[in-house]
Short mmCIF file of C-alpha atoms in Angstrom, two decimals:
data_model
loop_
_atom_site.label_atom_id
_atom_site.label_comp_id
_atom_site.label_asym_id
_atom_site.label_seq_id
_atom_site.Cartn_x
_atom_site.Cartn_y
_atom_site.Cartn_z
CA MET V 168 9.07 19.77 39.21
CA LYS V 169 6.07 19.08 41.44
CA ASN V 170 3.79 18.85 38.40
CA ILE V 171 6.17 16.42 36.69
CA ALA V 172 6.37 14.33 39.87
CA ARG V 173 2.57 14.27 40.11
CA GLN V 174 2.29 13.16 36.46
CA ILE V 175 4.83 10.37 36.96
CA SER V 176 3.15 9.28 40.19
CA GLY V 177 -0.26 9.36 38.53
CA SER V 178 1.00 7.27 35.62
CA ILE V 179 2.44 4.67 37.99
CA ILE V 180 -0.80 4.48 39.98
CA LEU V 181 -2.84 4.20 36.79
CA SER V 182 -0.57 1.44 35.49
CA LEU V 183 -0.78 -0.45 38.76
CA GLY V 184 -4.55 -0.04 38.69
CA LEU V 185 -4.76 -1.42 35.17
CA ILE V 186 -2.50 -4.32 36.12
CA GLY V 187 -4.75 -5.02 39.08
CA LEU V 188 -7.86 -4.93 36.91
CA GLY V 189 -6.16 -7.23 34.41
CA ALA V 190 -5.27 -9.69 37.16
CA TYR V 191 -8.86 -9.54 38.44
CA ALA V 192 -10.20 -10.18 34.92
CA ASP V 193 -7.82 -13.14 34.53
CA SER V 194 -8.91 -14.58 37.87
CA VAL V 195 -12.55 -14.30 36.80
CA LYS V 196 -11.79 -16.12 33.53
CA ASN V 197 -9.86 -18.88 35.29
CA THR V 198 -12.60 -19.82 37.78
CA GLU V 199 -15.66 -21.86 36.98
CA PRO V 200 -18.63 -19.46 37.31
CA ALA V 201 -21.47 -20.31 39.62
CA GLN V 202 -24.69 -21.35 37.90
CA VAL V 203 -27.76 -19.53 39.18
CA MET V 204 -31.41 -20.20 38.36
CA LEU V 205 -33.76 -17.32 39.19
CA PHE V 206 -37.14 -19.04 39.44
CA GLY V 207 -39.91 -16.43 39.49
CA SER V 208 -43.20 -17.37 41.10
CA PHE V 209 -46.47 -15.95 42.28
CA HIS V 210 -47.02 -16.31 46.02
CA PHE V 211 -48.93 -19.58 46.58
CA SER V 212 -50.21 -18.12 49.85
CA ASN V 213 -51.16 -14.55 49.02
CA PRO V 214 -51.50 -12.29 52.09
CA GLY V 215 -52.63 -9.36 49.91
CA LYS V 216 -49.67 -7.12 50.73
CA ASP V 217 -48.63 -6.49 47.11
CA MET V 218 -49.95 -3.48 45.22
CA VAL V 219 -51.48 -5.82 42.63
CA LYS V 220 -54.28 -7.86 44.26
CA THR V 221 -54.91 -11.37 42.97
CA GLN V 222 -56.62 -14.63 43.85
CA VAL V 223 -54.18 -17.48 43.40
CA ILE V 224 -54.24 -21.12 42.33
CA ASN V 225 -54.97 -23.80 44.90
CA VAL V 226 -51.75 -25.82 45.00
CA TYR V 227 -53.23 -28.47 47.29
CA THR V 228 -55.22 -30.20 44.54
CA GLU V 229 -53.99 -33.68 43.61
CA GLU V 230 -53.05 -32.49 40.11
CA ASN V 231 -50.96 -29.59 41.41
CA GLN V 232 -49.29 -31.66 44.10
CA ASN V 233 -48.29 -34.20 41.44
CA TYR V 234 -46.95 -31.39 39.25
CA LEU V 235 -44.87 -29.92 42.10
CA GLU V 236 -43.45 -33.37 42.82
CA ASP V 237 -42.49 -33.79 39.16
CA LEU V 238 -41.08 -30.27 38.78
CA SER V 239 -39.01 -30.50 41.95
CA SER V 240 -37.67 -33.90 40.87
CA ARG V 241 -36.57 -32.55 37.50
CA ILE V 242 -34.79 -29.59 39.08
CA ALA V 243 -33.19 -31.75 41.78
CA THR V 244 -31.94 -34.23 39.15
CA ASP V 245 -29.74 -31.42 37.80
CA SER V 246 -27.86 -31.35 41.12
CA PRO V 247 -28.31 -27.94 42.76
CA THR V 248 -25.75 -27.39 45.50
CA HIS V 249 -27.87 -24.77 47.27
CA VAL V 250 -31.54 -23.79 47.48
CA LEU V 251 -32.25 -20.12 48.27
CA LEU V 252 -35.70 -19.05 49.42
CA GLU V 253 -37.45 -15.70 49.73
CA CYS V 254 -37.31 -15.54 53.50
CA HIS V 255 -35.46 -13.01 55.60
CA THR V 256 -31.90 -13.94 56.50
CA ASN V 257 -32.83 -13.46 60.19
CA ASP V 258 -35.36 -16.30 59.84
CA GLU V 259 -33.00 -18.84 58.27
CA SER V 260 -32.57 -20.90 61.44
CA LYS V 261 -36.36 -21.16 61.90
CA MET V 262 -36.76 -22.17 58.27
CA ASN V 263 -34.15 -24.88 58.66
CA LEU V 264 -35.81 -26.26 61.78
CA ARG V 265 -38.92 -26.88 59.66
CA PHE V 266 -36.82 -28.24 56.81
CA ALA V 267 -35.07 -30.70 59.13
CA LYS V 268 -38.47 -31.93 60.38
CA TYR V 269 -39.69 -32.22 56.77
CA ILE V 270 -36.70 -34.42 55.86
CA LYS V 271 -37.59 -36.70 58.80
CA GLY V 272 -41.26 -36.83 57.75
CA GLU V 273 -42.36 -34.81 60.77
CA HIS V 274 -43.54 -31.65 59.00
CA LYS V 275 -46.39 -31.18 56.52
CA LEU V 276 -45.49 -28.60 53.89
CA ASN V 277 -47.06 -25.17 54.36
CA ILE V 278 -48.90 -23.64 51.42
CA GLY V 279 -46.15 -21.15 50.47
CA GLU V 280 -43.91 -21.73 47.46
CA SER V 281 -40.80 -21.78 49.68
CA GLU V 282 -41.93 -25.08 51.16
CA GLN V 283 -44.11 -26.50 48.39
CA LEU V 284 -41.34 -26.17 45.81
CA GLY V 285 -38.19 -25.07 47.64
CA PHE V 286 -38.25 -27.72 50.38
CA ARG V 287 -39.06 -30.41 47.84
CA VAL V 288 -36.13 -29.46 45.60
CA ALA V 289 -33.69 -29.29 48.54
CA LYS V 290 -34.75 -32.66 49.96
CA LYS V 291 -34.66 -34.43 46.59
CA ALA V 292 -31.21 -32.91 45.91
CA GLY V 293 -29.96 -34.38 49.20
CA LEU V 294 -29.24 -31.00 50.82
CA SER V 295 -29.03 -30.68 54.59
CA LYS V 296 -30.22 -27.05 54.72
CA VAL V 297 -31.77 -24.19 52.79
CA ASN V 298 -30.71 -20.54 52.67
CA CYS V 299 -32.75 -17.34 53.02
CA TYR V 300 -31.86 -14.30 50.91
CA ASP V 301 -34.55 -11.67 51.50
CA SER V 302 -33.79 -8.19 52.86
CA ASP V 303 -36.84 -6.17 53.85
CA GLN V 304 -37.02 -2.46 53.18
CA ASP V 305 -40.05 -0.23 53.76
CA LEU V 306 -41.50 1.24 50.57
CA PRO V 307 -43.60 4.43 50.68
CA TYR V 308 -46.53 3.16 48.58
CA GLY V 309 -49.08 4.74 50.91
CA GLU V 310 -47.23 8.05 50.94
CA LEU V 311 -47.02 8.05 47.15
CA LEU V 312 -50.75 7.41 46.76
CA SER V 313 -51.59 10.10 49.35
CA TYR V 314 -49.33 12.55 47.54
CA LEU V 315 -51.07 11.80 44.22
CA GLU V 316 -54.50 12.10 45.78
CA LYS V 317 -53.68 15.68 46.76
CA SER V 318 -51.51 16.77 43.85
CA SER V 319 -52.89 14.84 40.87
CA PRO V 320 -56.11 12.85 41.39
CA GLU V 321 -56.25 12.13 37.64
CA ARG V 322 -52.79 10.53 37.73
CA LYS V 323 -53.75 8.51 40.80
CA LYS V 324 -56.83 7.19 38.99
CA LEU V 325 -54.71 6.13 36.02
CA ILE V 326 -52.38 4.22 38.36
CA ASP V 327 -55.30 2.68 40.27
CA ASP V 328 -56.87 1.56 36.99
CA TYR V 329 -53.55 0.15 35.79
CA LEU V 330 -53.04 -1.89 38.96
CA GLU V 331 -56.65 -3.12 38.87
CA ALA V 332 -56.26 -4.20 35.23
CA TRP V 333 -52.98 -5.94 36.05
CA GLY V 334 -54.63 -7.80 38.91
CA LYS V 335 -57.55 -8.82 36.68
CA ARG V 336 -55.14 -10.09 34.02
CA PHE V 337 -53.48 -12.42 36.51
CA ASN V 338 -56.77 -13.44 38.12
CA ASP V 339 -57.92 -14.50 34.66
CA LEU V 340 -54.63 -16.33 34.12
CA TYR V 341 -54.91 -18.24 37.41
CA ALA V 342 -58.57 -19.09 36.73
CA SER V 343 -57.91 -20.46 33.24
CA SER V 344 -54.42 -21.96 33.45
CA THR V 345 -52.67 -24.93 34.95
CA LEU V 346 -50.07 -24.36 37.65
CA GLU V 347 -47.35 -25.08 35.10
CA GLN V 348 -48.74 -22.49 32.66
CA ALA V 349 -48.96 -19.87 35.42
CA LEU V 350 -45.36 -20.46 36.54
CA ASP V 351 -44.21 -20.40 32.93
CA LYS V 352 -45.87 -16.99 32.55
CA HIS V 353 -44.03 -15.70 35.64
CA ASN V 354 -40.71 -16.59 34.01
CA ASP V 355 -41.52 -15.13 30.60
CA PRO V 356 -39.11 -12.34 29.54
CA ALA V 357 -42.09 -10.35 28.24
CA GLU V 358 -43.64 -10.39 31.72
CA ASP V 359 -40.32 -9.33 33.25
CA LYS V 360 -40.37 -6.27 30.99
CA VAL V 361 -43.90 -5.36 32.10
CA ASN V 362 -42.93 -5.77 35.74
CA LEU V 363 -39.85 -3.59 35.39
CA GLY V 364 -41.79 -0.97 33.46
CA SER V 365 -44.23 -0.42 36.31
CA TYR V 366 -41.50 1.28 38.35
CA ILE V 367 -40.58 3.58 35.47
CA MET V 368 -44.27 4.48 35.27
CA LEU V 369 -44.14 5.71 38.89
CA ASN V 370 -40.66 7.20 38.73
CA ASP V 371 -41.59 10.80 37.86
CA VAL V 372 -44.25 11.21 40.57
CA GLY V 373 -43.21 14.22 42.65
CA GLN V 374 -40.54 15.32 40.18
CA GLY V 375 -39.31 18.79 41.11
CA ASP V 376 -40.95 18.54 44.52
CA ASN V 377 -40.17 15.56 46.78
CA PHE V 378 -39.28 12.95 44.09
CA ILE V 379 -41.36 10.40 45.97
CA GLY V 380 -41.76 8.22 42.87
CA ALA V 381 -38.02 8.05 42.24
CA ASP V 382 -37.42 7.39 45.94
CA LEU V 383 -39.90 4.50 45.94
CA SER V 384 -38.35 3.00 42.79
CA SER V 385 -34.81 3.34 44.12
CA LYS V 386 -35.74 1.76 47.46
CA TRP V 387 -37.30 -1.20 45.65
CA TRP V 388 -34.16 -1.61 43.56
CA SER V 389 -32.01 -1.20 46.69
CA ARG V 390 -33.87 -4.09 48.33
CA ASN V 391 -33.25 -6.25 45.27
CA PHE V 392 -29.57 -5.29 45.12
CA ARG V 393 -29.29 -6.40 48.74
CA MET V 394 -31.08 -9.65 47.93
CA TYR V 395 -28.73 -10.23 45.01
CA ALA V 396 -25.76 -9.59 47.31
CA ASN V 397 -27.08 -12.39 49.55
CA ILE V 398 -27.26 -14.63 46.48
CA GLN V 399 -23.70 -13.71 45.51
CA ALA V 400 -22.46 -14.70 48.95
CA VAL V 401 -23.71 -18.26 48.35
CA ALA V 402 -23.20 -18.55 44.58
CA GLN V 403 -19.44 -18.98 44.64
CA PRO V 404 -17.34 -20.67 41.91
CA GLY V 405 -18.39 -24.25 41.23
CA THR V 406 -21.83 -23.98 42.88
CA LYS V 407 -25.21 -24.52 41.23
CA VAL V 408 -27.84 -22.43 42.97
CA PHE V 409 -31.63 -22.63 42.74
CA VAL V 410 -33.14 -19.27 43.77
CA LEU V 411 -36.90 -19.20 44.33
CA GLY V 412 -38.85 -15.97 44.84
CA GLY V 413 -41.56 -13.66 43.61
CA GLN V 414 -41.40 -12.56 40.00
CA GLY V 415 -41.15 -8.95 41.13
CA HIS V 416 -37.68 -9.85 42.41
CA SER V 417 -36.53 -12.25 39.69
CA SER V 418 -37.41 -9.77 36.93
CA ILE V 419 -35.06 -7.18 38.47
CA MET V 420 -32.26 -9.59 39.34
CA ARG V 421 -32.05 -11.26 35.91
CA PRO V 422 -30.23 -8.22 34.41
CA MET V 423 -27.88 -8.25 37.43
CA LEU V 424 -27.08 -11.91 36.76
CA GLU V 425 -26.47 -11.19 33.07
CA LEU V 426 -23.88 -8.55 34.04
CA ASP V 427 -22.20 -10.74 36.66
CA ASP V 428 -18.88 -12.13 35.35
CA LYS V 429 -18.58 -14.64 38.19
CA ARG V 430 -22.00 -16.18 37.67
CA GLU V 431 -23.99 -17.50 34.73
CA THR V 432 -27.65 -18.27 34.11
CA TRP V 433 -28.97 -21.74 34.79
CA ASP V 434 -31.94 -21.50 32.43
CA VAL V 435 -35.32 -21.71 34.12
CA ARG V 436 -37.17 -21.84 30.81
CA SER V 437 -36.07 -25.41 30.10
CA TYR V 438 -38.32 -26.69 32.91
CA PHE V 439 -41.60 -25.63 31.29
#
């Protein structure tokens, strides 16, 4: 009798669960999804903290300032309701103090992409504030390289050579391309694949020992899942959200956006 009761109870719970999932699916279908643009960029002001070292384009030239004015105008014309920037959520109030001064003409834009492009878009769109969506998490790059130096110097050299070649490739791009061409490259699906692949390349370091490669990769993905959660909190039904950040983040979050039933892609490629 107890077994029969358990089976009946389990069937009822399963049915209720399926009904609940069906109701959730219906609610998703009946709401207008948020539109989200993930705009990948290189860092206009490069502090040299990334594993790949590059020299970047000078965005203060007259040509590049004119381009940023034009690009921000075209994005703003499509009526974003929110502008999200790659700054830590704890720093949002400080960012908005600068943005408020910029709106009043009392603040000269800093060199970083958050202000050069993000502030411009937000002001032209008539927004009163910007949002921050970053979530810092320490990554054991140094520990991984030290581990390789001791356990597999040959593997470390291959990784060092790979990162050096990657940096040279982008240095050559920045030296020979316009700002528009460089930003287009940072939003190219082929480049996203290369970026994502770099973490698979490191993933098996320390396999069977300390799994330091897998731990580094998972922590990087964890940071980006947190960042995407911050985007989700803003990108609610009926909103149109411009999200600006490094291509290392946008390349990971694009698959998340593709899988997100409540949000759809606002295509960045149409602006190049």
